[in-house]
Amino acid sequence: MSAPRIVLATRNAHKLDELHRILLASGLDVELVGAAAYPDLPDIPETESSFAGNALLKARAVAAATGLPAIADDSGLAVDALNGMPGVLSARWSGRHGNDRANLELLLGQMDDVPERRRGAAFHCAAAIALPDGTERVVEGSVEGVIIREPRGSGGFGYDPVFVPLGGARTLAEIPAAEKDAISHRGRALEALAPVVADLLG
Amino acid sequence: MSAPRIVLATRNAHKLDELHRILLASGLDVELVGAAAYPDLPDIPETESSFAGNALLKARAVAAATGLPAIADDSGLAVDALNGMPGVLSARWSGRHGNDRANLELLLGQMDDVPERRRGAAFHCAAAIALPDGTERVVEGSVEGVIIREPRGSGGFGYDPVFVPLGGARTLAEIPAAEKDAISHRGRALEALAPVVADLLG
């Protein structure tokens, strides 16, 4: 029997890379296809107020539209001094969806007067799988750290260049991919999702 | 005896107008002077995480620098879908302090996908008085409402054009000044502050 095909419900190339890398590293025997392979997928506004809600929303819609199991994630940065925002609005914080540089510069500008003692933050990720028959599961992962004042590093994406995980000295954009996956919110969420997927499709 | 002089700790012309108007309407017999009359005042970063903390910070610094009683306010918009932000960062939400249009456009962009049922918000204001001898008091006022999708009205300032108070149909920028003062967060805070001022300086 051939490996089951799963659609990864994202058109974000960086995210697709990470999802691919982490799920394959987990040893799942599946064929992963990006959402770009299904150009007729409807646009799914992320209208929920939680990462889990949005991840389920996307996985559910893609499973229904493709007739295949779909995995989606929703993730973001919860900054203490911003009461947990940008949160579910992380990707469109500047009002322009997916403009990493504008989002990051806005965040730093907003936190200009925020002193060192209040620069705590956490990345959160919810990873969901939905099957065409309506079955669905969602798990979460997170990583705590602080927001520094100037971007550092060229790896990763989004807010990675200004986020230093607790106990470390490098930003998520300065840490090699495999090392990042081991500690990151998305790495942890997908690590938790892998056995769930294996169980549902096994 | 001449009326005691009080310094209003703001250089924002709109805010100065409102403070002036409301305090004078309250019947306080005082001479109000804007911070612009004291060009050597230090710049006071609003580093506290609460409106009350920032109002006290400013009143305290101006009283110490001028040797006169000082009144300061700190206010902002707490949006439910943004976990209570922009909050204390309302005036610099776009990263550029005091750029009303940029702040308002950013807020509307961030809330583009937020459905009607989750567009609740409240304006909050903390008003503080500090005396050169170290005495200080702070009071608060607020008004609840919803964030609409397009600005309306030319009065007020800040986020007034997108805020419709509960039970009303007009934005704070469509309501005449005197009517706004009667229901607004700043109006209510200063109404509460007036007897405190009279008591301290009487």
Tab-separated table of C-alpha atoms in Angstrom:
chain	number	residue	atom	x	y	z
A	1	MET	CA	0.000	0.000	0.000
A	2	SER	CA	1.325	3.435	-0.878
A	3	ALA	CA	1.855	6.033	1.816
A	4	PRO	CA	-1.273	8.104	2.524
A	5	ARG	CA	-1.311	11.578	1.007
A	6	ILE	CA	-1.825	14.568	3.330
A	7	VAL	CA	-2.375	18.158	2.247
A	8	LEU	CA	-0.470	20.798	4.213
A	9	ALA	CA	-2.880	23.713	4.408
A	10	THR	CA	-0.492	26.595	3.832
A	11	ARG	CA	0.711	28.646	0.886
A	12	ASN	CA	3.483	30.244	2.985
A	13	ALA	CA	6.712	28.794	1.539
A	14	HIS	CA	8.685	29.219	4.794
A	15	LYS	CA	5.986	27.520	6.811
A	16	LEU	CA	5.651	24.746	4.249
A	17	ASP	CA	9.407	24.097	4.496
A	18	GLU	CA	9.226	23.871	8.272
A	19	LEU	CA	6.141	21.648	8.304
A	20	HIS	CA	7.697	19.356	5.692
A	21	ARG	CA	11.029	19.152	7.482
A	22	ILE	CA	9.595	18.468	10.921
A	23	LEU	CA	6.935	15.973	9.867
A	24	LEU	CA	9.354	13.995	7.719
A	25	ALA	CA	11.960	14.020	10.518
A	26	SER	CA	9.336	12.495	12.815
A	27	GLY	CA	9.414	9.354	10.654
A	28	LEU	CA	5.806	9.522	9.476
A	29	ASP	CA	5.356	7.432	6.318
A	30	VAL	CA	3.147	9.862	4.414
A	31	GLU	CA	3.193	11.828	1.178
A	32	LEU	CA	2.990	15.547	1.940
A	33	VAL	CA	1.536	17.967	-0.618
A	34	GLY	CA	1.371	21.750	-0.262
A	35	ALA	CA	-1.892	23.642	-0.694
A	36	ALA	CA	-0.418	25.269	-3.816
A	37	ALA	CA	-1.095	21.947	-5.601
A	38	TYR	CA	-4.798	22.751	-5.219
A	39	PRO	CA	-5.191	26.194	-6.808
A	40	ASP	CA	-8.988	26.160	-6.430
A	41	LEU	CA	-8.927	26.021	-2.619
A	42	PRO	CA	-11.134	28.736	-1.141
A	43	ASP	CA	-9.458	31.555	0.768
A	44	ILE	CA	-10.018	30.892	4.475
A	45	PRO	CA	-10.158	34.017	6.692
A	46	GLU	CA	-8.679	33.296	10.148
A	47	THR	CA	-11.637	34.578	12.110
A	48	GLU	CA	-11.164	32.615	15.342
A	49	SER	CA	-9.697	34.154	18.477
A	50	SER	CA	-7.402	31.210	19.294
A	51	PHE	CA	-4.567	29.444	17.475
A	52	ALA	CA	-6.368	26.100	17.895
A	53	GLY	CA	-9.591	27.530	16.477
A	54	ASN	CA	-7.846	28.881	13.382
A	55	ALA	CA	-5.781	25.728	12.808
A	56	LEU	CA	-8.952	23.618	12.902
A	57	LEU	CA	-10.764	26.088	10.639
A	58	LYS	CA	-8.062	25.718	7.971
A	59	ALA	CA	-7.575	21.948	8.267
A	60	ARG	CA	-11.345	21.399	8.121
A	61	ALA	CA	-11.829	23.588	5.038
A	62	VAL	CA	-8.941	21.985	3.122
A	63	ALA	CA	-10.026	18.430	3.994
A	64	ALA	CA	-13.557	19.242	2.813
A	65	ALA	CA	-12.336	20.853	-0.434
A	66	THR	CA	-9.758	18.189	-1.375
A	67	GLY	CA	-11.292	15.022	0.056
A	68	LEU	CA	-7.885	14.298	1.647
A	69	PRO	CA	-6.561	14.462	5.220
A	70	ALA	CA	-5.305	17.997	5.843
A	71	ILE	CA	-2.822	19.368	8.365
A	72	ALA	CA	-2.863	23.054	9.269
A	73	ASP	CA	-1.069	25.130	11.823
A	74	ASP	CA	-1.750	28.512	13.280
A	75	SER	CA	0.941	30.171	15.249
A	76	GLY	CA	2.044	33.488	16.551
A	77	LEU	CA	3.928	35.548	19.055
A	78	ALA	CA	2.323	36.458	22.382
A	79	VAL	CA	4.128	39.483	23.834
A	80	ASP	CA	3.580	40.163	27.548
A	81	ALA	CA	3.743	43.953	27.161
A	82	LEU	CA	1.085	43.708	24.416
A	83	ASN	CA	-1.255	41.572	26.555
A	84	GLY	CA	-0.448	38.492	24.497
A	85	MET	CA	-0.750	40.173	21.098
A	86	PRO	CA	0.061	40.080	18.142
A	87	GLY	CA	-1.201	36.530	18.878
A	88	VAL	CA	-3.553	35.266	16.193
A	89	LEU	CA	-2.876	38.493	14.267
A	90	SER	CA	0.910	37.925	14.094
A	91	ALA	CA	1.032	37.453	10.310
A	92	ARG	CA	-0.980	40.623	9.622
A	93	TRP	CA	0.063	42.783	12.553
A	94	SER	CA	1.025	45.680	10.285
A	95	GLY	CA	-2.288	45.320	8.461
A	96	ARG	CA	-0.537	43.734	5.475
A	97	HIS	CA	-0.727	39.948	5.544
A	98	GLY	CA	2.613	38.194	5.440
A	99	ASN	CA	4.838	41.281	5.316
A	100	ASP	CA	7.482	40.002	7.751
A	101	ARG	CA	9.587	43.127	7.748
A	102	ALA	CA	6.662	45.525	8.289
A	103	ASN	CA	5.289	43.331	11.097
A	104	LEU	CA	8.636	43.089	12.855
A	105	GLU	CA	9.401	46.807	12.552
A	106	LEU	CA	5.975	47.675	13.895
A	107	LEU	CA	6.465	45.392	16.893
A	108	LEU	CA	9.846	46.934	17.720
A	109	GLY	CA	8.379	50.443	17.364
A	110	GLN	CA	5.503	49.617	19.685
A	111	MET	CA	7.948	48.228	22.256
A	112	ASP	CA	10.404	51.107	22.020
A	113	ASP	CA	9.595	52.411	25.529
A	114	VAL	CA	9.048	48.954	27.060
A	115	PRO	CA	11.853	48.346	29.592
A	116	GLU	CA	13.937	45.158	29.723
A	117	ARG	CA	12.005	43.691	32.648
A	118	ARG	CA	8.764	43.638	30.650
A	119	ARG	CA	10.010	42.247	27.298
A	120	GLY	CA	8.925	38.643	27.874
A	121	ALA	CA	7.090	36.778	25.103
A	122	ALA	CA	6.206	33.295	23.889
A	123	PHE	CA	5.715	31.732	20.487
A	124	HIS	CA	2.657	29.466	20.337
A	125	CYS	CA	1.636	26.970	17.686
A	126	ALA	CA	-1.515	24.905	17.292
A	127	ALA	CA	-1.312	22.036	14.798
A	128	ALA	CA	-4.499	20.382	13.601
A	129	ILE	CA	-5.397	17.458	11.400
A	130	ALA	CA	-8.823	17.032	9.839
A	131	LEU	CA	-10.079	14.054	7.841
A	132	PRO	CA	-12.759	14.235	5.128
A	133	ASP	CA	-15.067	12.189	7.403
A	134	GLY	CA	-15.104	14.996	9.993
A	135	THR	CA	-12.565	13.528	12.427
A	136	GLU	CA	-10.282	16.221	13.801
A	137	ARG	CA	-7.542	16.680	16.403
A	138	VAL	CA	-5.526	19.662	17.553
A	139	VAL	CA	-2.361	19.890	19.705
A	140	GLU	CA	-0.210	22.804	20.865
A	141	GLY	CA	3.415	23.708	21.466
A	142	SER	CA	5.179	26.824	22.715
A	143	VAL	CA	8.570	28.349	23.489
A	144	GLU	CA	9.234	31.203	25.948
A	145	GLY	CA	11.736	33.985	25.497
A	146	VAL	CA	12.340	37.726	25.302
A	147	ILE	CA	12.037	40.371	22.579
A	148	ILE	CA	15.320	42.145	21.870
A	149	ARG	CA	15.615	45.647	20.401
A	150	GLU	CA	17.336	44.960	17.044
A	151	PRO	CA	16.868	42.012	14.647
A	152	ARG	CA	19.708	39.468	14.526
A	153	GLY	CA	20.212	36.501	12.204
A	154	SER	CA	19.102	35.533	8.715
A	155	GLY	CA	17.425	32.178	9.324
A	156	GLY	CA	13.801	31.481	10.167
A	157	PHE	CA	11.058	33.954	9.306
A	158	GLY	CA	8.482	36.231	10.904
A	159	TYR	CA	9.554	37.495	14.314
A	160	ASP	CA	12.407	34.959	14.674
A	161	PRO	CA	15.157	37.643	14.403
A	162	VAL	CA	13.990	39.467	17.560
A	163	PHE	CA	13.108	36.452	19.722
A	164	VAL	CA	15.706	34.923	22.059
A	165	PRO	CA	14.487	31.712	23.751
A	166	LEU	CA	14.892	31.635	27.543
A	167	GLY	CA	18.242	30.286	28.645
A	168	GLY	CA	19.832	31.034	25.271
A	169	ALA	CA	21.760	33.931	23.757
A	170	ARG	CA	20.918	33.539	20.056
A	171	THR	CA	17.702	34.569	18.302
A	172	LEU	CA	15.579	31.921	16.563
A	173	ALA	CA	16.986	33.346	13.308
A	174	GLU	CA	20.563	32.625	14.454
A	175	ILE	CA	19.917	28.984	15.395
A	176	PRO	CA	20.353	26.258	12.720
A	177	ALA	CA	17.066	24.792	11.437
A	178	ALA	CA	17.388	21.364	13.078
A	179	GLU	CA	18.213	22.940	16.425
A	180	LYS	CA	15.320	25.370	16.060
A	181	ASP	CA	12.889	22.539	15.297
A	182	ALA	CA	13.874	20.794	18.527
A	183	ILE	CA	12.875	23.737	20.723
A	184	SER	CA	10.445	25.788	18.648
A	185	HIS	CA	6.693	26.107	19.196
A	186	ARG	CA	6.035	24.599	15.749
A	187	GLY	CA	8.539	21.805	16.291
A	188	ARG	CA	6.917	20.888	19.575
A	189	ALA	CA	3.369	21.061	18.233
A	190	LEU	CA	4.198	18.886	15.211
A	191	GLU	CA	6.139	16.458	17.377
A	192	ALA	CA	2.940	16.062	19.396
A	193	LEU	CA	0.859	15.782	16.223
A	194	ALA	CA	2.938	13.040	14.525
A	195	PRO	CA	1.690	10.119	16.684
A	196	VAL	CA	-1.868	11.435	16.374
A	197	VAL	CA	-1.560	11.387	12.577
A	198	ALA	CA	0.007	7.926	12.628
A	199	ASP	CA	-2.841	6.713	14.821
A	200	LEU	CA	-5.605	8.209	12.628
A	201	LEU	CA	-4.124	7.072	9.296
A	202	GLY	CA	-2.362	3.916	10.433
B	1	MET	CA	-6.111	85.402	46.956
B	2	SER	CA	-5.529	84.648	43.288
B	3	ALA	CA	-6.608	81.298	41.831
B	4	PRO	CA	-3.904	78.635	42.200
B	5	ARG	CA	-1.950	77.847	39.052
B	6	ILE	CA	-1.904	74.241	37.788
B	7	VAL	CA	0.244	72.895	34.965
B	8	LEU	CA	-1.497	70.530	32.533
B	9	ALA	CA	1.178	67.998	31.672
B	10	THR	CA	0.574	67.615	27.961
B	11	ARG	CA	1.920	69.121	24.758
B	12	ASN	CA	-0.866	67.517	22.694
B	13	ALA	CA	-3.019	70.463	21.554
B	14	HIS	CA	-6.193	68.350	21.210
B	15	LYS	CA	-5.772	66.894	24.658
B	16	LEU	CA	-4.981	70.306	26.147
B	17	ASP	CA	-8.219	71.662	24.658
B	18	GLU	CA	-10.238	68.820	26.168
B	19	LEU	CA	-8.581	69.057	29.576
B	20	HIS	CA	-9.063	72.827	29.629
B	21	ARG	CA	-12.687	72.636	28.555
B	22	ILE	CA	-13.700	69.926	30.990
B	23	LEU	CA	-11.835	71.264	34.030
B	24	LEU	CA	-13.153	74.802	33.504
B	25	ALA	CA	-16.699	73.478	32.987
B	26	SER	CA	-16.427	71.717	36.343
B	27	GLY	CA	-16.288	75.138	37.998
B	28	LEU	CA	-12.797	74.786	39.473
B	29	ASP	CA	-11.359	78.224	40.298
B	30	VAL	CA	-7.821	77.615	39.035
B	31	GLU	CA	-5.447	79.024	36.439
B	32	LEU	CA	-4.541	76.305	33.930
B	33	VAL	CA	-1.251	76.465	32.024
B	34	GLY	CA	-0.134	74.042	29.320
B	35	ALA	CA	3.217	72.260	29.515
B	36	ALA	CA	4.327	74.227	26.435
B	37	ALA	CA	4.787	77.243	28.790
B	38	TYR	CA	7.691	75.302	30.340
B	39	PRO	CA	9.966	74.489	27.384
B	40	ASP	CA	12.650	72.999	29.602
B	41	LEU	CA	10.470	70.168	30.935
B	42	PRO	CA	12.191	66.808	30.535
B	43	ASP	CA	10.746	64.319	28.073
B	44	ILE	CA	8.919	61.666	30.101
B	45	PRO	CA	8.781	58.191	28.500
B	46	GLU	CA	5.503	56.425	29.378
B	47	THR	CA	7.109	53.257	30.664
B	48	GLU	CA	4.340	52.008	32.954
B	49	SER	CA	1.964	49.212	31.991
B	50	SER	CA	-1.179	50.963	33.265
B	51	PHE	CA	-2.931	54.242	32.457
B	52	ALA	CA	-2.829	55.202	36.161
B	53	GLY	CA	0.894	54.469	36.360
B	54	ASN	CA	1.691	56.652	33.354
B	55	ALA	CA	-0.592	59.510	34.463
B	56	LEU	CA	1.140	59.576	37.867
B	57	LEU	CA	4.567	59.367	36.213
B	58	LYS	CA	3.848	62.486	34.139
B	59	ALA	CA	2.112	64.499	36.873
B	60	ARG	CA	4.926	63.720	39.327
B	61	ALA	CA	7.691	64.700	36.889
B	62	VAL	CA	6.025	67.983	35.916
B	63	ALA	CA	5.264	68.941	39.528
B	64	ALA	CA	8.883	68.268	40.454
B	65	ALA	CA	10.253	70.246	37.484
B	66	THR	CA	7.939	73.276	37.812
B	67	GLY	CA	7.339	73.446	41.545
B	68	LEU	CA	3.603	73.722	40.784
B	69	PRO	CA	0.678	71.320	41.083
B	70	ALA	CA	0.459	69.285	37.879
B	71	ILE	CA	-2.421	67.400	36.289
B	72	ALA	CA	-1.732	64.640	33.762
B	73	ASP	CA	-3.873	62.120	32.021
B	74	ASP	CA	-3.073	58.889	30.261
B	75	SER	CA	-5.709	57.310	28.144
B	76	GLY	CA	-6.238	54.817	25.407
B	77	LEU	CA	-8.424	52.357	23.636
B	78	ALA	CA	-8.733	48.782	24.895
B	79	VAL	CA	-9.963	46.552	22.062
B	80	ASP	CA	-11.376	43.155	23.065
B	81	ALA	CA	-10.090	41.398	19.936
B	82	LEU	CA	-6.604	42.776	20.685
B	83	ASN	CA	-6.659	41.584	24.315
B	84	GLY	CA	-7.119	45.130	25.556
B	85	MET	CA	-4.472	46.698	23.320
B	86	PRO	CA	-3.514	49.263	21.976
B	87	GLY	CA	-4.058	50.290	25.637
B	88	VAL	CA	-1.153	52.307	27.020
B	89	LEU	CA	0.398	52.195	23.531
B	90	SER	CA	-2.611	53.851	21.836
B	91	ALA	CA	-0.774	57.061	20.885
B	92	ARG	CA	2.162	55.184	19.335
B	93	TRP	CA	0.432	52.067	18.052
B	94	SER	CA	1.863	52.490	14.559
B	95	GLY	CA	5.306	53.024	16.054
B	96	ARG	CA	5.125	56.776	15.337
B	97	HIS	CA	4.027	58.764	18.387
B	98	GLY	CA	0.948	60.876	17.840
B	99	ASN	CA	0.266	59.969	14.202
B	100	ASP	CA	-3.527	59.637	14.548
B	101	ARG	CA	-4.154	58.587	10.973
B	102	ALA	CA	-1.440	55.904	10.915
B	103	ASN	CA	-2.615	54.529	14.279
B	104	LEU	CA	-6.244	54.389	13.211
B	105	GLU	CA	-5.495	52.801	9.829
B	106	LEU	CA	-3.312	50.183	11.481
B	107	LEU	CA	-6.068	49.319	13.962
B	108	LEU	CA	-8.641	48.916	11.189
B	109	GLY	CA	-6.201	46.756	9.192
B	110	GLN	CA	-5.525	44.516	12.168
B	111	MET	CA	-9.276	44.110	12.723
B	112	ASP	CA	-10.129	43.455	9.093
B	113	ASP	CA	-11.021	39.794	9.693
B	114	VAL	CA	-12.548	40.378	13.144
B	115	PRO	CA	-16.294	39.677	12.887
B	116	GLU	CA	-18.982	42.046	14.232
B	117	ARG	CA	-19.577	40.010	17.388
B	118	ARG	CA	-15.994	40.520	18.554
B	119	ARG	CA	-15.539	44.255	17.856
B	120	GLY	CA	-16.155	45.482	21.405
B	121	ALA	CA	-13.809	48.056	22.934
B	122	ALA	CA	-13.552	50.643	25.695
B	123	PHE	CA	-11.789	53.960	26.048
B	124	HIS	CA	-10.066	54.355	29.424
B	125	CYS	CA	-8.596	57.442	31.025
B	126	ALA	CA	-6.613	57.890	34.223
B	127	ALA	CA	-6.296	61.461	35.499
B	128	ALA	CA	-3.703	62.271	38.135
B	129	ILE	CA	-2.707	65.291	40.164
B	130	ALA	CA	0.659	65.627	41.861
B	131	LEU	CA	1.802	68.408	44.184
B	132	PRO	CA	5.413	69.528	44.616
B	133	ASP	CA	5.287	68.171	48.211
B	134	GLY	CA	4.770	64.625	46.909
B	135	THR	CA	1.012	64.377	47.470
B	136	GLU	CA	-0.666	62.566	44.565
B	137	ARG	CA	-4.070	61.221	43.569
B	138	VAL	CA	-5.317	59.305	40.531
B	139	VAL	CA	-8.869	58.552	39.339
B	140	GLU	CA	-10.255	56.737	36.273
B	141	GLY	CA	-13.096	56.934	33.794
B	142	SER	CA	-14.167	54.816	30.832
B	143	VAL	CA	-16.728	54.448	28.050
B	144	GLU	CA	-17.689	51.200	26.305
B	145	GLY	CA	-18.485	50.801	22.645
B	146	VAL	CA	-17.669	49.060	19.374
B	147	ILE	CA	-15.084	49.561	16.605
B	148	ILE	CA	-16.669	50.177	13.207
B	149	ARG	CA	-14.970	49.451	9.868
B	150	GLU	CA	-14.679	52.949	8.347
B	151	PRO	CA	-13.916	56.281	10.077
B	152	ARG	CA	-16.839	58.703	10.453
B	153	GLY	CA	-16.887	62.305	11.679
B	154	SER	CA	-14.402	65.144	11.897
B	155	GLY	CA	-14.504	66.025	15.601
B	156	GLY	CA	-12.415	64.579	18.405
B	157	PHE	CA	-9.049	62.974	17.714
B	158	GLY	CA	-7.208	59.667	17.925
B	159	TYR	CA	-9.533	56.695	17.478
B	160	ASP	CA	-12.734	58.750	17.973
B	161	PRO	CA	-13.848	58.343	14.305
B	162	VAL	CA	-14.104	54.533	14.588
B	163	PHE	CA	-15.588	54.282	18.099
B	164	VAL	CA	-19.358	54.170	18.601
B	165	PRO	CA	-20.379	54.286	22.290
B	166	LEU	CA	-22.813	51.548	23.378
B	167	GLY	CA	-26.417	52.534	22.936
B	168	GLY	CA	-25.540	55.224	20.384
B	169	ALA	CA	-25.271	55.372	16.600
B	170	ARG	CA	-22.687	58.162	16.146
B	171	THR	CA	-18.927	57.891	16.556
B	172	LEU	CA	-17.173	60.017	19.183
B	173	ALA	CA	-16.008	62.172	16.243
B	174	GLU	CA	-19.625	62.845	15.208
B	175	ILE	CA	-20.793	63.944	18.667
B	176	PRO	CA	-20.503	67.644	19.637
B	177	ALA	CA	-17.746	68.409	22.159
B	178	ALA	CA	-19.974	69.165	25.152
B	179	GLU	CA	-21.972	66.000	24.585
B	180	LYS	CA	-18.755	63.991	24.190
B	181	ASP	CA	-17.366	65.369	27.458
B	182	ALA	CA	-20.471	64.167	29.313
B	183	ILE	CA	-19.968	60.528	28.317
B	184	SER	CA	-16.307	60.205	27.405
B	185	HIS	CA	-13.622	58.402	29.401
B	186	ARG	CA	-11.686	61.671	29.801
B	187	GLY	CA	-14.810	63.609	30.744
B	188	ARG	CA	-15.658	61.074	33.423
B	189	ALA	CA	-12.118	60.871	34.791
B	190	LEU	CA	-11.762	64.660	35.022
B	191	GLU	CA	-15.236	64.970	36.539
B	192	ALA	CA	-13.993	62.608	39.241
B	193	LEU	CA	-10.726	64.536	39.566
B	194	ALA	CA	-12.267	68.018	39.991
B	195	PRO	CA	-13.433	67.583	43.619
B	196	VAL	CA	-10.091	65.944	44.468
B	197	VAL	CA	-8.245	68.987	43.100
B	198	ALA	CA	-10.563	71.385	44.916
B	199	ASP	CA	-9.961	69.466	48.134
B	200	LEU	CA	-6.150	69.414	47.771
B	201	LEU	CA	-5.790	73.084	46.751
B	202	GLY	CA	-8.797	74.541	48.576
